[in-house]
Coordinates of C-alpha atoms in Angstrom, one line a residue:
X26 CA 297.2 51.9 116.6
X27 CA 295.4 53.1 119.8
X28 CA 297.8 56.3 119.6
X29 CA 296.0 57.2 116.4
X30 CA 293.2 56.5 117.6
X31 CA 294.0 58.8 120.4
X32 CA 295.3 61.3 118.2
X33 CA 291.7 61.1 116.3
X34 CA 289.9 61.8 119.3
X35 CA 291.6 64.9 120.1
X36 CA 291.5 66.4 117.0
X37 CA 287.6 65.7 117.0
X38 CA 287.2 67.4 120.2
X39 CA 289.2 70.4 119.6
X40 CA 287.2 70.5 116.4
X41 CA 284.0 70.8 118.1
X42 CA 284.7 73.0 120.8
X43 CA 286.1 75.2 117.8
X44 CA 283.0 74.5 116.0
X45 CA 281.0 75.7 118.8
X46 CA 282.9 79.0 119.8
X47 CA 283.1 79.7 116.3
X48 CA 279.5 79.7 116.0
X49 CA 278.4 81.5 119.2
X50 CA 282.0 83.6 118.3
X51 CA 280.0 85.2 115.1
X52 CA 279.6 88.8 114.7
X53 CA 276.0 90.5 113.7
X54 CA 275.1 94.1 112.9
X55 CA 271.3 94.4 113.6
X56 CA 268.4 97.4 113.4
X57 CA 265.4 96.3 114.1
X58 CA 262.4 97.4 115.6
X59 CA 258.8 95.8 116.3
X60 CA 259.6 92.5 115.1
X61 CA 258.9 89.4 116.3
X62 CA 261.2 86.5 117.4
X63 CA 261.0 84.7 114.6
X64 CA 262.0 88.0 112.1
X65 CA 265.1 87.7 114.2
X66 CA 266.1 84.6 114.1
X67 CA 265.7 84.7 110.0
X68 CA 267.9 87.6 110.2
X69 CA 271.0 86.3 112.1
X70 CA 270.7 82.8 110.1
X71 CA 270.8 85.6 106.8
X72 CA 274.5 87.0 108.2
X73 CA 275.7 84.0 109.7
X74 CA 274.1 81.2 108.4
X75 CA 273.4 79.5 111.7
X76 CA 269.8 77.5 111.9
X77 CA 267.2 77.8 115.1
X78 CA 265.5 75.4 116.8
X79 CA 262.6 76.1 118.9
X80 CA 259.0 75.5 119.7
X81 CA 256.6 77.9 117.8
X82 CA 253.9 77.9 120.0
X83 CA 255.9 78.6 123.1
X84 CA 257.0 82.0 121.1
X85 CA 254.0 82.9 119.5
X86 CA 252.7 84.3 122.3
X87 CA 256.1 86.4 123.1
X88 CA 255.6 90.2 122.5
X89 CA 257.3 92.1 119.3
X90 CA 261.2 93.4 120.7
X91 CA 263.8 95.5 119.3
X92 CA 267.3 95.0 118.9
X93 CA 270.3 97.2 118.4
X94 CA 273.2 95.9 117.8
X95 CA 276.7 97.0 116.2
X96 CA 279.2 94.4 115.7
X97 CA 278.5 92.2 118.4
X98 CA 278.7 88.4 118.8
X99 CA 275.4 86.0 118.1
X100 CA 275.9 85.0 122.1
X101 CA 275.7 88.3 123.3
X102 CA 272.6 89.2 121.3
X103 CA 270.6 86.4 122.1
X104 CA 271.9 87.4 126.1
X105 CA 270.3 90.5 126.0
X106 CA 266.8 89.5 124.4
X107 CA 265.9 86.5 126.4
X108 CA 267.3 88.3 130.0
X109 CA 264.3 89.0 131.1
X110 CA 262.5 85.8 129.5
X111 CA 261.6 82.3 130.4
X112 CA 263.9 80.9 127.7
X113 CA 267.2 80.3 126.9
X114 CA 269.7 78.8 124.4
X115 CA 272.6 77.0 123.7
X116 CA 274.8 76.5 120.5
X117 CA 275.2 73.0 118.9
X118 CA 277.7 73.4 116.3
X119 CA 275.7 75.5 113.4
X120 CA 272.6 74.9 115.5
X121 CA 271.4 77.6 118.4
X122 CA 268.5 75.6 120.8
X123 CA 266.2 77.7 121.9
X124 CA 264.2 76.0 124.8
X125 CA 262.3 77.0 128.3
X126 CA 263.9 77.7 131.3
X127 CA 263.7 74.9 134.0
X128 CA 263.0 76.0 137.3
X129 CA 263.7 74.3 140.6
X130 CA 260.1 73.1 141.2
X131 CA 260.3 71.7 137.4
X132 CA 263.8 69.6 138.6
X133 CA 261.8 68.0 141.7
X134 CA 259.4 64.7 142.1
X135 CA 256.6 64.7 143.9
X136 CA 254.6 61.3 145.2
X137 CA 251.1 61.8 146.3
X138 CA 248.8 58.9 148.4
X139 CA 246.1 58.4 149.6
X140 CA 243.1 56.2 150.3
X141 CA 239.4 56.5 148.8
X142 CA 236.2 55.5 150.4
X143 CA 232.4 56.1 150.0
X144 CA 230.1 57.4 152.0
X145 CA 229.8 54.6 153.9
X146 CA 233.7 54.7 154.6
X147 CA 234.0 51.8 152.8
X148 CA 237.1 51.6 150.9
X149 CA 236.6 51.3 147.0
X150 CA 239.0 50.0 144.4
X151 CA 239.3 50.8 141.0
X152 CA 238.5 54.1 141.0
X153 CA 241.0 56.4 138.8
X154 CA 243.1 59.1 139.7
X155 CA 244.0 61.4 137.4
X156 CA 246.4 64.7 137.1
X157 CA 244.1 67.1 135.7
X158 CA 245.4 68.8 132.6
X159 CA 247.2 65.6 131.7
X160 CA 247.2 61.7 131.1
X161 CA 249.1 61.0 134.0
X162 CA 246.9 58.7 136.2
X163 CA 246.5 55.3 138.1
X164 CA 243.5 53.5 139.9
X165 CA 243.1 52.3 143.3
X166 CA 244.0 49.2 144.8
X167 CA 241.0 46.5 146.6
X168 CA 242.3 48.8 149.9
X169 CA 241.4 51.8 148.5
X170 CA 245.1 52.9 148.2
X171 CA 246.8 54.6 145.6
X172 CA 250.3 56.3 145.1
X173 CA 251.8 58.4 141.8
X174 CA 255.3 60.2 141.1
X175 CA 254.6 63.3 139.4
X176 CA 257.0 65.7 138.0
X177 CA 254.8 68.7 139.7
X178 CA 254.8 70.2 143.0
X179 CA 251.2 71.2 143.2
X180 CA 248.5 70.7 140.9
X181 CA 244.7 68.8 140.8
X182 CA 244.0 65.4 141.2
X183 CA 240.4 64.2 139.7
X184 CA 238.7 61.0 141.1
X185 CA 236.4 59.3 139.1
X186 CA 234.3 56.4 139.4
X187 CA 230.9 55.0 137.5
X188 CA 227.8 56.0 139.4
X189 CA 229.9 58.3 141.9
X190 CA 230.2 62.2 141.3
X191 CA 233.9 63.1 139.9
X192 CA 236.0 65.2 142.9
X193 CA 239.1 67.3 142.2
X194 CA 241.5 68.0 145.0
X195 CA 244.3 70.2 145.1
X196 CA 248.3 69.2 146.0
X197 CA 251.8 70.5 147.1
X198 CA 254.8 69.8 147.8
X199 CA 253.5 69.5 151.5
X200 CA 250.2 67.6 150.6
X201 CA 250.2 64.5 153.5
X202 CA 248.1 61.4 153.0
X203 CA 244.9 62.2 150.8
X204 CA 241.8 60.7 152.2
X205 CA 239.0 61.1 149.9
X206 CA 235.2 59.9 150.4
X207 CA 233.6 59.7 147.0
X208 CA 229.5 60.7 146.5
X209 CA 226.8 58.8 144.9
X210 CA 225.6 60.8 141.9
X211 CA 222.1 59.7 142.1
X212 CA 221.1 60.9 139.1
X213 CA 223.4 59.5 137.1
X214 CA 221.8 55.5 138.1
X215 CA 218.6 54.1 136.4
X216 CA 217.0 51.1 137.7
X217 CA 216.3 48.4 135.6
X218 CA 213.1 46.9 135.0
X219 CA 212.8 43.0 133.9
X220 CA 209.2 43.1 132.4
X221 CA 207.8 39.7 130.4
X222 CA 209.3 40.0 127.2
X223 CA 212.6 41.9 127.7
X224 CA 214.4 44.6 130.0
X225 CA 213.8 48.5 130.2
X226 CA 214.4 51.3 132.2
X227 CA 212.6 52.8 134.6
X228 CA 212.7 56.4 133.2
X229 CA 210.6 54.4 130.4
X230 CA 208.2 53.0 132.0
X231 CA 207.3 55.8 134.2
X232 CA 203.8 55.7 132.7
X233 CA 202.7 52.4 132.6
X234 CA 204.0 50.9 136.2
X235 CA 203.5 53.2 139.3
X236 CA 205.1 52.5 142.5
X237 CA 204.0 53.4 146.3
X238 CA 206.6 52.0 148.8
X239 CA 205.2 50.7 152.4
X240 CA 206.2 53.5 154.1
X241 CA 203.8 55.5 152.6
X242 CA 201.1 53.3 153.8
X243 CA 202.8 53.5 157.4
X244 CA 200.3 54.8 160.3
X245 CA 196.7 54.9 158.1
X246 CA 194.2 53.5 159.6
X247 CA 192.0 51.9 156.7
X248 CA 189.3 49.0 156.5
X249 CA 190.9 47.4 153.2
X250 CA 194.1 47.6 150.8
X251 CA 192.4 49.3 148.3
X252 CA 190.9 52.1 150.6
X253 CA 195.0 53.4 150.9
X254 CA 195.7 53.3 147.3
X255 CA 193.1 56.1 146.8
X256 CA 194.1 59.0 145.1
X257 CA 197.9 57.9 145.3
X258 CA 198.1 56.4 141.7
X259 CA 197.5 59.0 138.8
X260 CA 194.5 57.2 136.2
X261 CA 193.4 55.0 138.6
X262 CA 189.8 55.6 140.1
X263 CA 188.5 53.5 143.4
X264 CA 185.1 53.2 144.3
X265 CA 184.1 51.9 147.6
X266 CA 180.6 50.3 147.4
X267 CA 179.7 49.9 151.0
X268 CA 180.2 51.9 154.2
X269 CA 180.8 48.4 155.7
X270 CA 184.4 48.0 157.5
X271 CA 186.0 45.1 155.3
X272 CA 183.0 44.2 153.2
X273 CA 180.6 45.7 150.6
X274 CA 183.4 45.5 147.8
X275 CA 185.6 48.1 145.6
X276 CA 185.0 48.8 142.6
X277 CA 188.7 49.2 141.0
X278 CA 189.5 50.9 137.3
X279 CA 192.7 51.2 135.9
X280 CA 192.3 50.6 132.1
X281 CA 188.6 51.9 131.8
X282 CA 185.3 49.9 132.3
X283 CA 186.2 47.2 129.2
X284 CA 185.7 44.2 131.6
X285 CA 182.5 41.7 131.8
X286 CA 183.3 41.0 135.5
X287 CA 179.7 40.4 137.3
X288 CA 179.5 40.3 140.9
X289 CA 176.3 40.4 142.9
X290 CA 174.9 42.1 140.0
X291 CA 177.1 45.1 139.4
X292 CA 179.8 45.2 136.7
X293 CA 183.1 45.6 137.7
X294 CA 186.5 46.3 135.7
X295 CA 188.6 44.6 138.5
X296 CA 192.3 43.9 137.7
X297 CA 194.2 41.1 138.8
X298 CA 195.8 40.9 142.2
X299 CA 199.1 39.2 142.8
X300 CA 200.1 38.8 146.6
X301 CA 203.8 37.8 146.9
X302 CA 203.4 35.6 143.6
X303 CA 200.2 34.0 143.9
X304 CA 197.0 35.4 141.3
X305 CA 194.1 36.4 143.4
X306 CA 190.9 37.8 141.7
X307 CA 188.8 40.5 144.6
X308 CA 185.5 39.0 145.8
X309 CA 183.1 39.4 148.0
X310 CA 182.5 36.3 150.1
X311 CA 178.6 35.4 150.3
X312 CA 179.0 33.9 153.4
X313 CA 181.2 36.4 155.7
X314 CA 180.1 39.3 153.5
X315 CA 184.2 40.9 153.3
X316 CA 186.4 41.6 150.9
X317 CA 189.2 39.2 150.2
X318 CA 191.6 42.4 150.2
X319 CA 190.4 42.7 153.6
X320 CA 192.6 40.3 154.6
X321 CA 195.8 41.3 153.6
X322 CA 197.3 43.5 156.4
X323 CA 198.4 46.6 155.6
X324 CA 201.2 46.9 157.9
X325 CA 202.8 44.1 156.3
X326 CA 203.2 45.6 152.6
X327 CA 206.5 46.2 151.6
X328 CA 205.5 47.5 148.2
X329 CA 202.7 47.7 145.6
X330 CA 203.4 47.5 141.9
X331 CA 200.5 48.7 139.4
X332 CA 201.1 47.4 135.8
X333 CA 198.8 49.5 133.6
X334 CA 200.2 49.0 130.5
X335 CA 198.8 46.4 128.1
X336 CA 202.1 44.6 128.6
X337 CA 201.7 42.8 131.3
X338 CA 199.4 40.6 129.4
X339 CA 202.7 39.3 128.5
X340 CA 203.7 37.8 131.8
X341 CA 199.7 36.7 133.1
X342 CA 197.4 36.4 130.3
X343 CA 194.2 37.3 129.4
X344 CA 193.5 37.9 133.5
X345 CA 195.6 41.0 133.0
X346 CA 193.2 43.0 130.8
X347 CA 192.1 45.2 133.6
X348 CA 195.6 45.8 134.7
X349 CA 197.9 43.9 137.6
X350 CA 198.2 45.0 141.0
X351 CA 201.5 43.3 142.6
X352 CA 201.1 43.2 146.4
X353 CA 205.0 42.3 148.1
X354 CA 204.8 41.7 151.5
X355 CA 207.7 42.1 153.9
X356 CA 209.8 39.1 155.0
X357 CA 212.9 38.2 156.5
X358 CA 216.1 38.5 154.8
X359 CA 218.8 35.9 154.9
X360 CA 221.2 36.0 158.0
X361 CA 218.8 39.0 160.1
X362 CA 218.0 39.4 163.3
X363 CA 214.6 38.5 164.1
X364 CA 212.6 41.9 163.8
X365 CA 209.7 42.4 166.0
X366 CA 207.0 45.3 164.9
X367 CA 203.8 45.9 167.3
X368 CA 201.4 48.1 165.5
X369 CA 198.3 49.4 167.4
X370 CA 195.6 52.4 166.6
X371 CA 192.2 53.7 168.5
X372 CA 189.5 55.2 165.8
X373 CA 186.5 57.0 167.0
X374 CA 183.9 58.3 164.2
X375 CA 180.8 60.3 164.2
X376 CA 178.4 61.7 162.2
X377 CA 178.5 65.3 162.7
X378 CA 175.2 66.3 161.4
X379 CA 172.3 63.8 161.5
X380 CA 169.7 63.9 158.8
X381 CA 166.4 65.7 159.5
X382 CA 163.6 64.3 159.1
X383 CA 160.0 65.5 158.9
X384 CA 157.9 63.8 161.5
X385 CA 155.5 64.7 164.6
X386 CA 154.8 67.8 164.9
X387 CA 157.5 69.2 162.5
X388 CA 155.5 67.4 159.6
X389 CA 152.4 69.2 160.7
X390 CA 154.1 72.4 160.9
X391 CA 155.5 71.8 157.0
X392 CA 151.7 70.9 156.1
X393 CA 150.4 74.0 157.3
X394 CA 153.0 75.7 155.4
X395 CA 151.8 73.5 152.5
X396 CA 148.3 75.1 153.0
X397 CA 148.8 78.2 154.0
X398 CA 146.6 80.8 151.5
X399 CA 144.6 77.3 150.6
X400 CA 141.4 78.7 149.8
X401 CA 138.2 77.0 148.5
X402 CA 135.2 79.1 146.8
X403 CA 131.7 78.1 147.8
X404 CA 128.0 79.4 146.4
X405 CA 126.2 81.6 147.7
X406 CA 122.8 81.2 147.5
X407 CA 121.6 84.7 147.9
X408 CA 123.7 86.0 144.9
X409 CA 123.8 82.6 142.9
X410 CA 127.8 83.0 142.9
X411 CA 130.7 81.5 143.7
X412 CA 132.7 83.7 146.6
X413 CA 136.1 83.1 148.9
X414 CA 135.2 82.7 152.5
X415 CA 136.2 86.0 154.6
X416 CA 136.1 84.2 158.3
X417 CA 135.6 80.4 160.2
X418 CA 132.4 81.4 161.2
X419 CA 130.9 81.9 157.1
X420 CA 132.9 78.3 157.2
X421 CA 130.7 76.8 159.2
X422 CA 127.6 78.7 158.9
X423 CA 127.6 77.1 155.1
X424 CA 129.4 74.2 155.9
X425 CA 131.1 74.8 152.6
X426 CA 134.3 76.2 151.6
X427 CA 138.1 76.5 153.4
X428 CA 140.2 79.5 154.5
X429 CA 143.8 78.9 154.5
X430 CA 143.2 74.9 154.1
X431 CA 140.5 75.1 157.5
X432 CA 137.2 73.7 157.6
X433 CA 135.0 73.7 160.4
X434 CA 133.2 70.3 160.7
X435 CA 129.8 70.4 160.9
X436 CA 128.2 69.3 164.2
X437 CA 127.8 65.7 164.4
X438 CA 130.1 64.3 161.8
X439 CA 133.0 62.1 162.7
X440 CA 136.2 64.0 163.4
X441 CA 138.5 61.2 162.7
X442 CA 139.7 61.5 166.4
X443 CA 140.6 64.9 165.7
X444 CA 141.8 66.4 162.5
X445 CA 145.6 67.0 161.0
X446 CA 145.3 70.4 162.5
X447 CA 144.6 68.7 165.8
X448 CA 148.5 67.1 166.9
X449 CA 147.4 66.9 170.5
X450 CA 144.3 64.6 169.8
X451 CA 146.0 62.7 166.6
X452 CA 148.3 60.0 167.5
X453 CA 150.5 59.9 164.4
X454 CA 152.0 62.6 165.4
X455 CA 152.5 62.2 169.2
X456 CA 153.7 58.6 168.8
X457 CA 156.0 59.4 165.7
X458 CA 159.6 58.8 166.6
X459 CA 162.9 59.8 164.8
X460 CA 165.1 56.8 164.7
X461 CA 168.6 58.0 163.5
X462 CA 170.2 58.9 166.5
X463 CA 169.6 55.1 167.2
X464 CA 171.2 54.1 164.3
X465 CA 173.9 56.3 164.2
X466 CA 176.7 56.2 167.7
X467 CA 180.1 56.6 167.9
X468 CA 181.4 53.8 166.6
X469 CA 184.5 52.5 168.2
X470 CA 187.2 50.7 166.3
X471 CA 190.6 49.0 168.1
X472 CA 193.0 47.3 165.6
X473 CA 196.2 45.9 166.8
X474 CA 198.7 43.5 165.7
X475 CA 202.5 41.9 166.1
X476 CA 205.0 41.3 163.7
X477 CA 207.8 39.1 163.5
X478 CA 210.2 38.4 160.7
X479 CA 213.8 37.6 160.3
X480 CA 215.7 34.9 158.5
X481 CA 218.8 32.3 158.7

């Protein structure tokens, strides 16, 4: 039995090797010329009735060839047309392969590492590494570490990670440990704002909440809170109603003067304050005569929130129809050092031009300009008319008329101490005095303080 079997074996062998020198044995007259691979092929399976295998797209590109060939075996045509090609063939019984060449690079492995951090060389896990062009990939480990065979000896490598900006980076065969530090893509983040009934985004609500961050407040010397958010929030108009450091009020508008808000008389649209949680409305204390707001120190603001949309209604009622400010103050975080901040600032002020003002002699230089060419007619009694005086001494001749607003009193009558013309013998006008350079001196103001914060 097993010599049969043996026997079986052999002839099967010998019948395929036959088989396959038979086929690649075949002989093929050909005459063509401009034709592509695939005209060939169909010609040498009309003579010999052998099939090809190949990959279409691979040859589709191939340019047009020509072949000449008189009697000659299917092996030593298919020699001579893909010699100077990167493919090649093989015979399979009735079945010529034709397939790509595989170079040495294509027969070697290659294993490329590496470790991935952020900016803050931090290492980062999960991100995913990927062979550009391909599927190949794998992700980082909670080290930051990563390894992949590939059947390449150079090539890309693309990391990608959510919120971070995708990087390629090149490899060979003599590529050493990879370290790779991955960007932020800051663009690509949107913060997320909680507001009363629901979550949004901040691209979304650009119009309806405005931010200004401490730092921008940083270094400005100003009486009150309100003073420093002039002109830095776009639809929101502040009014200060006194020149009084701390006091006088601020008349705030952010949703237009709808509000029945009566202080002291005036009508104010004031919005609702909110400092580190707690509701506040903005008075004007009748017995210290400052602004609550006044209080708050504005080296100790972290951040200010304006709510202008009608929204925030949602979150505090009816008291935010004017609109919310939110007022966050700094404080110490959980496990920091204790932080110490000394903040100190000299003003000096003037006023540059003082007001004039028309007493003394000035005011009886502006009422002779008053009545300069002042004339007043008086009859003559030769002529029965009414003429202009021509000098002081007609004046007081007739003790009637006035030539440029002067009159001559007559002799005897009271002079009043001396008439407006008269400064040096009237005493209005040598005892007037100008009081605004008493009022206004170079004011002097010193404002200093120390902060502390820190947490455990």
């Amino acid at each position: 039995m097993i010599m049969r079997l043996c026997i079986l074996f052999v002839c099967v062998l010998q019948f395929s090797v036959f088989a396959r020198g038979v086929a690649q044995d075949q002989v093929v007259s050909l005459e063509m010329q401009n034709v592509s691979y695939f005209e060939l092929f169909n010609e040498i399976h009309q003579q010999t009735g052998l099939r090809f295998i190949y990959n279409t797209n691979q040859l589709e590109g191939m340019p047009a060839i020509t072949v000449h060939a008189d009697k000659q075996s299917v092996k030593e045509v298919l020699e001579n047309i893909f010699l100077n090609t990167p493919f090649t063939f093989s015979f399979e019984q009735n079945v010529v392969m034709v397939k790509m060449k595989q170079t040495d690079e294509e027969k070697k492995s290659l294993t490329v590492k590496g470790f991935v951090y952020d900016e803050k060389k931090q290492p980062m896990p999960g991100v995913t590494v990927q062979v550009v062009g391909t599927s190949v990939g794998t992700a980082t480990t909670e080290k930051g570490w990563f390894a992949i065979t590939l059947p390449l000896l150079k090539g890309k490598l693309r990391f990608s990670f959510v919120g971070y900006k995708d990087q390629e980076v090149e490899f060979t065969g003599k590529s050493d440990t990879l370290h790779i530090y991955m960007k932020e893509n800051i663009q690509s983040l949107d913060e997320a704002i909680v507001v009363g009934y629901g979550t949004t985004t901040k691209r979304e609500t650009t119009g309806s909440i405005s931010v200004i961050k401490g730092d921008e407040l940083k270094g400005i010397p100003a009486s009150n809170l309100a003073t420093l958010l002039q002109g830095r929030v776009a639809g929101m108009d502040i009014t200060q109603m006194s020149g009084s450091p701390g006091g006088g009020g601020t008349s705030i508008v952010i949703r237009g003067y709808n509000s029945l808000d009566v202080e002291q008389g005036r009508r104010f649209s004031n919005p609702l304050w909110v400092v580190d949680g707690v509701p506040l409305n903005s008075f004007t204390s009748p017995i210290t005569g400052t602004n609550l707001l006044a209080d708050i120190n504005p080296d100790m603001i972290e951040s200010i929130q304006i709510l202008k949309d009608a929204s925030a209604a949602s979150i505090y009622g009816s008291r935010a129809a004017n609109g919310v400010i939110i007022v966050t103050t700094k404080k110490g975080n959980k496990n920091q050092d204790a932080t110490f901040s000394i903040n100190a600032s000299e003003t000096w002020s003037i006023l540059p031009r003082l007001p004039g003002v028309t007493i003394g002699r000035y005011e009886r230089y502006m009422r002779l300009l008053a009545t300069q060419r002042l004339y007043q007619p008086f009859l003559d009694e030769s002529t029965l008319m009414y003429r202009l005086p021509e000098s002081l001494k007609e004046i007081y001749d007739n003790n009637k008329g006035t030539l440029d607003g002067n009159w001559i009193p007559y002799p005897g009558t009271n002079t009043y101490n001396g008439s407006w013309l008269q400064d040096s013998l009237n005493p209005f006008y040598n005892h007037a005095t100008n009081y605004f350079p008493m009022y206004y001196e170079t004011s002097h103001i010193t404002n200093a303080n120390i902060q502390a914060y820190g947490g455990s």
